[in-house]
PDB file of C-alpha atoms and ligand atoms in Angstrom:
ATOM      1  CA  UNK A   1     148.723  73.300 329.178  1.00  0.00           C
ATOM      2  CA  UNK A   2     149.681  71.004 332.218  1.00  0.00           C
ATOM      3  CA  UNK A   3     146.690  69.386 334.275  1.00  0.00           C
ATOM      4  CA  UNK A   4     147.126  70.601 337.520  1.00  0.00           C
ATOM      5  CA  UNK A   5     147.100  68.147 340.529  1.00  0.00           C
ATOM      6  CA  UNK A   6     144.517  69.922 342.900  1.00  0.00           C
ATOM      7  CA  UNK A   7     141.944  72.989 342.197  1.00  0.00           C
ATOM      8  CA  UNK A   8     143.869  76.715 341.960  1.00  0.00           C
ATOM      9  CA  UNK A   9     141.348  77.827 344.111  1.00  0.00           C
ATOM     10  CA  UNK A  10     142.050  75.695 346.665  1.00  0.00           C
ATOM     11  CA  UNK A  11     145.935  76.483 346.637  1.00  0.00           C
ATOM     12  CA  UNK A  12     144.783  79.964 346.825  1.00  0.00           C
ATOM     13  CA  UNK A  13     142.917  79.667 349.814  1.00  0.00           C
ATOM     14  CA  UNK A  14     146.179  77.914 351.451  1.00  0.00           C
ATOM     15  CA  UNK A  15     148.221  80.231 349.821  1.00  0.00           C
ATOM     16  CA  UNK A  16     146.623  83.387 351.631  1.00  0.00           C
ATOM     17  CA  UNK A  17     146.513  81.392 354.663  1.00  0.00           C
ATOM     18  CA  UNK A  18     149.822  80.677 354.567  1.00  0.00           C
ATOM     19  CA  UNK A  19     150.801  84.191 353.792  1.00  0.00           C
ATOM     20  CA  UNK A  20     148.828  85.830 356.674  1.00  0.00           C
ATOM     21  CA  UNK A  21     149.356  83.868 359.611  1.00  0.00           C
ATOM     22  CA  UNK A  22     153.575  82.782 358.888  1.00  0.00           C
ATOM     23  CA  UNK A  23     156.221  85.372 358.310  1.00  0.00           C
ATOM     24  CA  UNK A  24     158.495  83.978 355.990  1.00  0.00           C
ATOM     25  CA  UNK A  25     161.758  82.976 357.769  1.00  0.00           C
ATOM     26  CA  UNK A  26     164.331  84.760 356.616  1.00  0.00           C
ATOM     27  CA  UNK A  27     162.169  87.983 357.907  1.00  0.00           C
ATOM     28  CA  UNK A  28     162.294  85.888 361.230  1.00  0.00           C
ATOM     29  CA  UNK A  29     165.766  85.866 361.750  1.00  0.00           C
ATOM     30  CA  UNK A  30     166.265  88.932 360.791  1.00  0.00           C
ATOM     31  CA  UNK A  31     163.980  90.384 363.540  1.00  0.00           C
ATOM     32  CA  UNK A  32     165.948  88.100 366.198  1.00  0.00           C
ATOM     33  CA  UNK A  33     169.062  89.424 364.638  1.00  0.00           C
ATOM     34  CA  UNK A  34     167.802  93.052 365.127  1.00  0.00           C
ATOM     35  CA  UNK A  35     167.036  91.941 368.665  1.00  0.00           C
ATOM     36  CA  UNK A  36     169.988  90.525 369.470  1.00  0.00           C
ATOM     37  CA  UNK A  37     172.073  94.246 368.493  1.00  0.00           C
ATOM     38  CA  UNK A  38     169.371  96.696 369.897  1.00  0.00           C
ATOM     39  CA  UNK A  39     171.098  98.419 372.853  1.00  0.00           C
ATOM     40  CA  UNK A  40     167.625 101.108 372.523  1.00  0.00           C
ATOM     41  CA  UNK A  41     165.389  99.429 375.296  1.00  0.00           C
ATOM     42  CA  UNK A  42     162.840 100.519 373.952  1.00  0.00           C
ATOM     43  CA  UNK A  43     163.456  99.154 370.170  1.00  0.00           C
ATOM     44  CA  UNK A  44     164.487  96.382 371.976  1.00  0.00           C
ATOM     45  CA  UNK A  45     160.625  95.642 373.581  1.00  0.00           C
ATOM     46  CA  UNK A  46     158.819  96.750 370.057  1.00  0.00           C
ATOM     47  CA  UNK A  47     161.032  94.253 368.038  1.00  0.00           C
ATOM     48  CA  UNK A  48     159.848  91.954 371.257  1.00  0.00           C
ATOM     49  CA  UNK A  49     156.111  92.314 370.858  1.00  0.00           C
ATOM     50  CA  UNK A  50     156.461  91.812 366.901  1.00  0.00           C
ATOM     51  CA  UNK A  51     158.045  88.755 367.534  1.00  0.00           C
ATOM     52  CA  UNK A  52     155.989  87.423 370.232  1.00  0.00           C
ATOM     53  CA  UNK A  53     153.106  88.228 367.780  1.00  0.00           C
ATOM     54  CA  UNK A  54     154.551  86.455 365.221  1.00  0.00           C
ATOM     55  CA  UNK A  55     154.883  83.231 366.971  1.00  0.00           C
ATOM     56  CA  UNK A  56     151.001  83.837 368.384  1.00  0.00           C
ATOM     57  CA  UNK A  57     149.557  84.381 364.976  1.00  0.00           C
ATOM     58  CA  UNK A  58     151.192  81.223 363.233  1.00  0.00           C
ATOM     59  CA  UNK A  59     150.422  79.184 367.014  1.00  0.00           C
ATOM     60  CA  UNK A  60     146.803  79.884 366.631  1.00  0.00           C
ATOM     61  CA  UNK A  61     146.910  80.420 362.718  1.00  0.00           C
ATOM     62  CA  UNK A  62     145.527  83.794 362.710  1.00  0.00           C
ATOM     63  CA  UNK A  63     146.503  86.687 360.945  1.00  0.00           C
ATOM     64  CA  UNK A  64     149.816  88.758 362.216  1.00  0.00           C
ATOM     65  CA  UNK A  65     147.763  91.725 361.542  1.00  0.00           C
ATOM     66  CA  UNK A  66     144.602  93.298 361.426  1.00  0.00           C
ATOM     67  CA  UNK A  67     145.678  95.094 357.622  1.00  0.00           C
ATOM     68  CA  UNK A  68     145.633  91.613 355.918  1.00  0.00           C
ATOM     69  CA  UNK A  69     146.436  94.081 353.080  1.00  0.00           C
ATOM     70  CA  UNK A  70     145.315  94.168 348.710  1.00  0.00           C
ATOM     71  CA  UNK A  71     146.630  90.746 347.801  1.00  0.00           C
ATOM     72  CA  UNK A  72     148.797  91.393 345.067  1.00  0.00           C
ATOM     73  CA  UNK A  73     149.286  87.770 342.570  1.00  0.00           C
ATOM     74  CA  UNK A  74     152.245  87.031 340.958  1.00  0.00           C
ATOM     75  CA  UNK A  75     151.467  83.960 337.913  1.00  0.00           C
ATOM     76  CA  UNK A  76     154.476  82.774 336.173  1.00  0.00           C
ATOM     77  CA  UNK A  77     154.864  79.505 334.242  1.00  0.00           C
ATOM     78  CA  UNK A  78     152.085  77.495 331.818  1.00  0.00           C
ATOM     79  CA  UNK A  79     148.631  78.906 332.363  1.00  0.00           C
ATOM     80  CA  UNK A  80     145.429  79.385 330.848  1.00  0.00           C
ATOM     81  CA  UNK A  81     142.444  82.197 331.081  1.00  0.00           C
ATOM     82  CA  UNK A  82     140.616  80.338 333.405  1.00  0.00           C
ATOM     83  CA  UNK A  83     143.182  80.878 336.041  1.00  0.00           C
ATOM     84  CA  UNK A  84     141.934  84.411 336.980  1.00  0.00           C
ATOM     85  CA  UNK A  85     138.871  83.048 337.761  1.00  0.00           C
ATOM     86  CA  UNK A  86     139.771  80.322 340.524  1.00  0.00           C
ATOM     87  CA  UNK A  87     142.373  83.523 341.600  1.00  0.00           C
ATOM     88  CA  UNK A  88     138.962  85.585 342.495  1.00  0.00           C
ATOM     89  CA  UNK A  89     136.996  82.121 343.684  1.00  0.00           C
ATOM     90  CA  UNK A  90     139.596  81.227 345.994  1.00  0.00           C
ATOM     91  CA  UNK A  91     140.443  85.012 347.595  1.00  0.00           C
ATOM     92  CA  UNK A  92     136.739  85.193 348.072  1.00  0.00           C
ATOM     93  CA  UNK A  93     136.657  82.123 350.201  1.00  0.00           C
ATOM     94  CA  UNK A  94     139.767  82.566 352.105  1.00  0.00           C
ATOM     95  CA  UNK A  95     138.240  86.623 352.917  1.00  0.00           C
ATOM     96  CA  UNK A  96     135.603  84.060 354.646  1.00  0.00           C
ATOM     97  CA  UNK A  97     138.013  81.240 355.943  1.00  0.00           C
ATOM     98  CA  UNK A  98     140.730  83.140 357.180  1.00  0.00           C
ATOM     99  CA  UNK A  99     139.188  85.567 357.523  1.00  0.00           C
ATOM    100  CA  UNK A 100     140.806  88.047 356.244  1.00  0.00           C
ATOM    101  CA  UNK A 101     139.641  92.045 356.468  1.00  0.00           C
ATOM    102  CA  UNK A 102     137.153  93.332 353.307  1.00  0.00           C
ATOM    103  CA  UNK A 103     139.707  96.230 352.460  1.00  0.00           C
ATOM    104  CA  UNK A 104     138.771  97.031 349.133  1.00  0.00           C
ATOM    105  CA  UNK A 105     136.023  99.778 348.059  1.00  0.00           C
ATOM    106  CA  UNK A 106     135.472 101.668 345.075  1.00  0.00           C
ATOM    107  CA  UNK A 107     137.502 104.610 345.639  1.00  0.00           C
ATOM    108  CA  UNK A 108     135.187 106.929 345.122  1.00  0.00           C
ATOM    109  CA  UNK A 109     132.041 106.087 346.578  1.00  0.00           C
ATOM    110  CA  UNK A 110     133.547 104.088 349.367  1.00  0.00           C
ATOM    111  CA  UNK A 111     131.909 100.918 348.748  1.00  0.00           C
ATOM    112  CA  UNK A 112     133.033  97.636 350.030  1.00  0.00           C
ATOM    113  CA  UNK A 113     131.561  94.657 348.141  1.00  0.00           C
ATOM    114  CA  UNK A 114     132.675  92.559 351.575  1.00  0.00           C
ATOM    115  CA  UNK A 115     134.867  89.703 349.310  1.00  0.00           C
ATOM    116  CA  UNK A 116     138.045  91.161 348.838  1.00  0.00           C
ATOM    117  CA  UNK A 117     137.556  91.426 345.078  1.00  0.00           C
ATOM    118  CA  UNK A 118     135.629  94.628 342.883  1.00  0.00           C
ATOM    119  CA  UNK A 119     137.067  96.000 339.455  1.00  0.00           C
ATOM    120  CA  UNK A 120     140.240  95.661 338.857  1.00  0.00           C
ATOM    121  CA  UNK A 121     140.894  93.438 341.756  1.00  0.00           C
ATOM    122  CA  UNK A 122     142.433  91.200 342.657  1.00  0.00           C
ATOM    123  CA  UNK A 123     145.623  92.578 340.559  1.00  0.00           C
ATOM    124  CA  UNK A 124     147.294  89.702 338.690  1.00  0.00           C
ATOM    125  CA  UNK A 125     150.927  90.403 337.059  1.00  0.00           C
ATOM    126  CA  UNK A 126     151.660  87.253 334.170  1.00  0.00           C
ATOM    127  CA  UNK A 127     154.699  86.140 333.567  1.00  0.00           C
ATOM    128  CA  UNK A 128     154.478  82.923 331.231  1.00  0.00           C
ATOM    129  CA  UNK A 129     157.394  80.509 330.655  1.00  0.00           C
ATOM    130  CA  UNK A 130     157.588  77.393 328.643  1.00  0.00           C
ATOM    131  CA  UNK A 131     158.133  75.845 332.217  1.00  0.00           C
ATOM    132  CA  UNK A 132     156.096  72.615 333.350  1.00  0.00           C
ATOM    133  CA  UNK A 133     154.777  73.859 336.185  1.00  0.00           C
ATOM    134  CA  UNK A 134     152.298  76.855 337.203  1.00  0.00           C
ATOM    135  CA  UNK A 135     153.728  79.187 340.192  1.00  0.00           C
ATOM    136  CA  UNK A 136     151.368  81.458 342.278  1.00  0.00           C
ATOM    137  CA  UNK A 137     153.216  84.065 344.511  1.00  0.00           C
ATOM    138  CA  UNK A 138     150.757  86.329 346.412  1.00  0.00           C
ATOM    139  CA  UNK A 139     152.221  89.666 348.178  1.00  0.00           C
ATOM    140  CA  UNK A 140     149.551  90.655 350.883  1.00  0.00           C
ATOM    141  CA  UNK A 141     149.935  94.515 350.610  1.00  0.00           C
ATOM    142  CA  UNK A 142     148.611  96.128 353.457  1.00  0.00           C
ATOM    143  CA  UNK A 143     147.969 100.091 353.646  1.00  0.00           C
ATOM    144  CA  UNK A 144     150.589 101.288 355.752  1.00  0.00           C
ATOM    145  CA  UNK A 145     153.390 100.929 354.004  1.00  0.00           C
ATOM    146  CA  UNK A 146     151.707 100.991 350.605  1.00  0.00           C
ATOM    147  CA  UNK A 147     150.844 104.413 351.407  1.00  0.00           C
ATOM    148  CA  UNK A 148     154.106 105.762 351.799  1.00  0.00           C
ATOM    149  CA  UNK A 149     155.390 104.830 347.538  1.00  0.00           C
ATOM    150  CA  UNK A 150     157.356 107.392 345.900  1.00  0.00           C
ATOM    151  CA  UNK A 151     157.898 107.742 342.323  1.00  0.00           C
ATOM    152  CA  UNK A 152     160.961 110.154 341.493  1.00  0.00           C
ATOM    153  CA  UNK A 153     161.845 110.810 337.576  1.00  0.00           C
ATOM    154  CA  UNK A 154     165.406 111.856 338.589  1.00  0.00           C
ATOM    155  CA  UNK A 155     167.707 113.395 336.209  1.00  0.00           C
ATOM    156  CA  UNK A 156     169.930 111.032 334.791  1.00  0.00           C
ATOM    157  CA  UNK A 157     172.963 113.664 336.252  1.00  0.00           C
ATOM    158  CA  UNK A 158     171.828 112.676 339.750  1.00  0.00           C
ATOM    159  CA  UNK A 159     173.607 109.154 339.523  1.00  0.00           C
ATOM    160  CA  UNK A 160     173.832 107.187 342.336  1.00  0.00           C
ATOM    161  CA  UNK A 161     174.231 109.696 344.652  1.00  0.00           C
ATOM    162  CA  UNK A 162     170.821 110.870 343.946  1.00  0.00           C
ATOM    163  CA  UNK A 163     169.041 107.712 343.923  1.00  0.00           C
ATOM    164  CA  UNK A 164     170.277 107.175 347.338  1.00  0.00           C
ATOM    165  CA  UNK A 165     169.174 110.415 348.729  1.00  0.00           C
ATOM    166  CA  UNK A 166     165.877 109.936 346.926  1.00  0.00           C
ATOM    167  CA  UNK A 167     165.254 106.719 348.636  1.00  0.00           C
ATOM    168  CA  UNK A 168     166.516 107.840 352.116  1.00  0.00           C
ATOM    169  CA  UNK A 169     164.299 111.017 352.060  1.00  0.00           C
ATOM    170  CA  UNK A 170     161.239 108.499 351.108  1.00  0.00           C
ATOM    171  CA  UNK A 171     161.978 106.054 354.164  1.00  0.00           C
ATOM    172  CA  UNK A 172     163.003 108.960 356.807  1.00  0.00           C
ATOM    173  CA  UNK A 173     159.624 111.305 355.648  1.00  0.00           C
ATOM    174  CA  UNK A 174     157.273 107.642 356.262  1.00  0.00           C
ATOM    175  CA  UNK A 175     158.533 108.292 359.438  1.00  0.00           C
ATOM    176  CA  UNK A 176     156.662 105.226 361.659  1.00  0.00           C
ATOM    177  CA  UNK A 177     153.891 104.894 359.352  1.00  0.00           C
ATOM    178  CA  UNK A 178     154.658 101.937 357.459  1.00  0.00           C
ATOM    179  CA  UNK A 179     155.656 100.173 360.821  1.00  0.00           C
ATOM    180  CA  UNK A 180     158.873  99.919 360.107  1.00  0.00           C
ATOM    181  CA  UNK A 181     161.832  97.552 360.411  1.00  0.00           C
ATOM    182  CA  UNK A 182     160.712  97.895 357.042  1.00  0.00           C
ATOM    183  CA  UNK A 183     162.620  96.245 354.000  1.00  0.00           C
ATOM    184  CA  UNK A 184     163.137  98.740 351.521  1.00  0.00           C
ATOM    185  CA  UNK A 185     162.076  97.728 347.820  1.00  0.00           C
ATOM    186  CA  UNK A 186     163.630  99.505 345.165  1.00  0.00           C
ATOM    187  CA  UNK A 187     163.336 100.072 341.484  1.00  0.00           C
ATOM    188  CA  UNK A 188     165.736 101.730 339.640  1.00  0.00           C
ATOM    189  CA  UNK A 189     165.151 102.530 335.554  1.00  0.00           C
ATOM    190  CA  UNK A 190     162.125 100.980 333.377  1.00  0.00           C
ATOM    191  CA  UNK A 191     159.489 103.483 332.345  1.00  0.00           C
ATOM    192  CA  UNK A 192     157.638 104.972 335.094  1.00  0.00           C
ATOM    193  CA  UNK A 193     154.858 102.075 335.393  1.00  0.00           C
ATOM    194  CA  UNK A 194     158.213  99.493 335.410  1.00  0.00           C
ATOM    195  CA  UNK A 195     160.171 101.019 338.366  1.00  0.00           C
ATOM    196  CA  UNK A 196     157.159 101.090 340.456  1.00  0.00           C
ATOM    197  CA  UNK A 197     156.192  97.456 339.868  1.00  0.00           C
ATOM    198  CA  UNK A 198     160.181  96.747 340.003  1.00  0.00           C
ATOM    199  CA  UNK A 199     160.352  98.174 343.797  1.00  0.00           C
ATOM    200  CA  UNK A 200     156.936  96.192 344.523  1.00  0.00           C
ATOM    201  CA  UNK A 201     158.385  93.212 343.527  1.00  0.00           C
ATOM    202  CA  UNK A 202     161.779  93.449 345.144  1.00  0.00           C
ATOM    203  CA  UNK A 203     159.751  92.985 348.274  1.00  0.00           C
ATOM    204  CA  UNK A 204     159.606  89.622 346.932  1.00  0.00           C
ATOM    205  CA  UNK A 205     163.697  88.534 347.154  1.00  0.00           C
ATOM    206  CA  UNK A 206     164.379  86.534 350.455  1.00  0.00           C
ATOM    207  CA  UNK A 207     166.267  89.091 352.733  1.00  0.00           C
ATOM    208  CA  UNK A 208     169.293  86.585 353.571  1.00  0.00           C
ATOM    209  CA  UNK A 209     170.694  86.011 349.912  1.00  0.00           C
ATOM    210  CA  UNK A 210     173.139  88.350 348.072  1.00  0.00           C
ATOM    211  CA  UNK A 211     171.900  90.742 345.079  1.00  0.00           C
ATOM    212  CA  UNK A 212     173.108  88.465 342.116  1.00  0.00           C
ATOM    213  CA  UNK A 213     174.150  92.187 340.732  1.00  0.00           C
ATOM    214  CA  UNK A 214     177.415  93.268 342.523  1.00  0.00           C
ATOM    215  CA  UNK A 215     176.977  97.227 342.300  1.00  0.00           C
ATOM    216  CA  UNK A 216     172.964  96.537 342.825  1.00  0.00           C
ATOM    217  CA  UNK A 217     174.260  94.510 345.897  1.00  0.00           C
ATOM    218  CA  UNK A 218     176.953  97.424 347.178  1.00  0.00           C
ATOM    219  CA  UNK A 219     174.005 100.137 347.244  1.00  0.00           C
ATOM    220  CA  UNK A 220     171.967  97.900 348.935  1.00  0.00           C
ATOM    221  CA  UNK A 221     174.651  97.764 351.686  1.00  0.00           C
ATOM    222  CA  UNK A 222     174.978 100.815 351.741  1.00  0.00           C
ATOM    223  CA  UNK A 223     171.810 102.451 352.371  1.00  0.00           C
ATOM    224  CA  UNK A 224     171.402  99.609 354.893  1.00  0.00           C
ATOM    225  CA  UNK A 225     173.942 101.536 357.017  1.00  0.00           C
ATOM    226  CA  UNK A 226     172.554 104.746 355.954  1.00  0.00           C
ATOM    227  CA  UNK A 227     168.628 104.009 357.337  1.00  0.00           C
ATOM    228  CA  UNK A 228     169.716 102.265 360.202  1.00  0.00           C
ATOM    229  CA  UNK A 229     172.386 104.809 361.049  1.00  0.00           C
ATOM    230  CA  UNK A 230     169.361 107.216 361.173  1.00  0.00           C
ATOM    231  CA  UNK A 231     167.897 106.709 364.362  1.00  0.00           C
ATOM    232  CA  UNK A 232     164.762 106.264 363.373  1.00  0.00           C
ATOM    233  CA  UNK A 233     164.039 102.950 364.911  1.00  0.00           C
ATOM    234  CA  UNK A 234     160.768 100.049 365.114  1.00  0.00           C
ATOM    235  CA  UNK A 235     157.822 101.823 364.625  1.00  0.00           C
ATOM    236  CA  UNK A 236     159.504 105.132 364.525  1.00  0.00           C
ATOM    237  CA  UNK A 237     160.228 105.331 368.207  1.00  0.00           C
ATOM    238  CA  UNK A 238     164.171 105.641 367.796  1.00  0.00           C
ATOM    239  CA  UNK A 239     166.901 102.843 367.699  1.00  0.00           C
ATOM    240  CA  UNK A 240     169.023 101.212 365.031  1.00  0.00           C
ATOM    241  CA  UNK A 241     166.492  98.978 363.377  1.00  0.00           C
ATOM    242  CA  UNK A 242     164.893 100.576 360.467  1.00  0.00           C
ATOM    243  CA  UNK A 243     165.135  98.673 357.984  1.00  0.00           C
ATOM    244  CA  UNK A 244     165.390  94.657 358.197  1.00  0.00           C
ATOM    245  CA  UNK A 245     167.127  94.928 354.384  1.00  0.00           C
ATOM    246  CA  UNK A 246     166.850  97.203 350.976  1.00  0.00           C
ATOM    247  CA  UNK A 247     165.972  95.542 347.951  1.00  0.00           C
ATOM    248  CA  UNK A 248     166.612  96.666 344.331  1.00  0.00           C
ATOM    249  CA  UNK A 249     165.514  95.489 340.879  1.00  0.00           C
ATOM    250  CA  UNK A 250     166.464  97.713 338.246  1.00  0.00           C
ATOM    251  CA  UNK A 251     165.963  97.670 334.516  1.00  0.00           C
ATOM    252  CA  UNK A 252     167.423  99.557 331.179  1.00  0.00           C
ATOM    253  CA  UNK A 253     165.593 103.126 330.900  1.00  0.00           C
ATOM    254  CA  UNK A 254     165.611 106.133 328.302  1.00  0.00           C
ATOM    255  CA  UNK A 255     168.977 107.858 328.094  1.00  0.00           C
ATOM    256  CA  UNK A 256     167.696 110.978 329.082  1.00  0.00           C
ATOM    257  CA  UNK A 257     165.221 108.888 332.166  1.00  0.00           C
ATOM    258  CA  UNK A 258     166.590 108.352 335.571  1.00  0.00           C
ATOM    259  CA  UNK A 259     162.844 106.258 337.201  1.00  0.00           C
ATOM    260  CA  UNK A 260     163.409 105.331 341.098  1.00  0.00           C
ATOM    261  CA  UNK A 261     160.294 103.934 343.093  1.00  0.00           C
ATOM    262  CA  UNK A 262     160.762 102.979 346.258  1.00  0.00           C
ATOM    263  CA  UNK A 263     157.919 100.706 348.011  1.00  0.00           C
ATOM    264  CA  UNK A 264     158.302  99.852 351.817  1.00  0.00           C
ATOM    265  CA  UNK A 265     157.195  96.398 353.227  1.00  0.00           C
ATOM    266  CA  UNK A 266     156.280  96.517 356.849  1.00  0.00           C
ATOM    267  CA  UNK A 267     157.661  94.388 359.578  1.00  0.00           C
ATOM    268  CA  UNK A 268     155.240  91.938 358.518  1.00  0.00           C
ATOM    269  CA  UNK A 269     156.266  91.535 354.621  1.00  0.00           C
ATOM    270  CA  UNK A 270     154.407  88.658 353.711  1.00  0.00           C
ATOM    271  CA  UNK A 271     154.735  86.580 350.932  1.00  0.00           C
ATOM    272  CA  UNK A 272     154.549  82.996 349.490  1.00  0.00           C
ATOM    273  CA  UNK A 273     154.517  80.848 346.610  1.00  0.00           C
ATOM    274  CA  UNK A 274     152.695  77.681 345.134  1.00  0.00           C
ATOM    275  CA  UNK A 275     154.441  75.937 342.708  1.00  0.00           C
ATOM    276  CA  UNK A 276     151.981  73.688 340.874  1.00  0.00           C
ATOM    277  CA  UNK A 277     153.006  70.636 339.359  1.00  0.00           C
ATOM    278  CA  UNK A 278     152.426  67.166 337.765  1.00  0.00           C
ATOM    279  CA  UNK A 279     154.386  66.018 340.836  1.00  0.00           C
ATOM    280  CA  UNK A 280     152.181  67.998 343.910  1.00  0.00           C
ATOM    281  CA  UNK A 281     151.731  71.294 344.880  1.00  0.00           C
ATOM    282  CA  UNK A 282     155.056  72.747 346.946  1.00  0.00           C
ATOM    283  CA  UNK A 283     154.423  75.678 348.966  1.00  0.00           C
ATOM    284  CA  UNK A 284     157.408  77.902 349.934  1.00  0.00           C
ATOM    285  CA  UNK A 285     158.372  82.046 351.414  1.00  0.00           C
ATOM    286  CA  UNK A 286     161.320  82.209 349.813  1.00  0.00           C
ATOM    287  CA  UNK A 287     160.714  83.996 346.436  1.00  0.00           C
ATOM    288  CA  UNK A 288     161.875  85.226 343.983  1.00  0.00           C
ATOM    289  CA  UNK A 289     160.402  86.445 340.482  1.00  0.00           C
TER     290      UNK A 289
HETATM  291  S1  SF4 B 301     152.300  98.792 357.449  1.00  0.00           S
HETATM  292 FE1  SF4 B 301     151.901  96.533 357.720  1.00  0.00          FE
HETATM  293  S2  SF4 B 301     152.120  95.777 360.121  1.00  0.00           S
HETATM  294 FE2  SF4 B 301     151.085  98.306 359.932  1.00  0.00          FE
HETATM  295  S3  SF4 B 301     149.474  97.928 359.987  1.00  0.00           S
HETATM  296 FE3  SF4 B 301     149.737  98.082 357.788  1.00  0.00          FE
HETATM  297  S4  SF4 B 301     149.859  95.381 357.409  1.00  0.00           S
HETATM  298 FE4  SF4 B 301     150.051  95.916 359.620  1.00  0.00          FE
END
């Protein structure tokens, strides 16, 4: 086990602060680029308002959106079982100190513990590796975009055309509710649970990098073009910028299955990562699992 140079609880507070107050640079650049090509006046003003909001949030160190989401954590590398308690403690502190909106409730009684904890919270995915570091990544996920998640168990005969139709329908049916311009995370293959998880993980991939898989890279480009030709636009008010990017992950699946999942990230797709090693803690927002 590696000796961590800083308490994990402190790292988690810093991570949540970074993710909530600073939009990743690749997403900021994509918003600026979109403002450069938008000819629709309302779309242009919406993009301007979003960018203004992002700048102010970073300047004053406050969350860029009132819905600070439910933080989804990914822990990769070497770690021991105490890391879950440290993440919980860090989240509870961050909720008070940043502050974050207490979003978690009992699904039936709707009782809110007030600290973003509760049964099953926070969600932590563990990816053990033999590396000499521990990497903690957080993806705070707001409800507006999360509620638009869709899973389809397609017929294998539906093929690429069926996958594209499914993704386009999911984004257009969502309309303005996930606060576009969006980043569209897509999972293809696996089992139903893995497919939905991949769609969310796809949102962690920097949007200014090409997909390593040439087929997925082509599909991402084709979906990007189709969705931005739809006219939905920023906040669903019209324009040429419905999505900032489409990111796809895939896994092999059963020969009789073709699972497809869509997880939409709003304009405030927040992510941050901390790599903890003997030499210290390195924070970044260009995350790739
Ligand atoms: S969808 Fe995103 S931008 Fe819209 S309210 Fe939720 S967190 Fe905020």
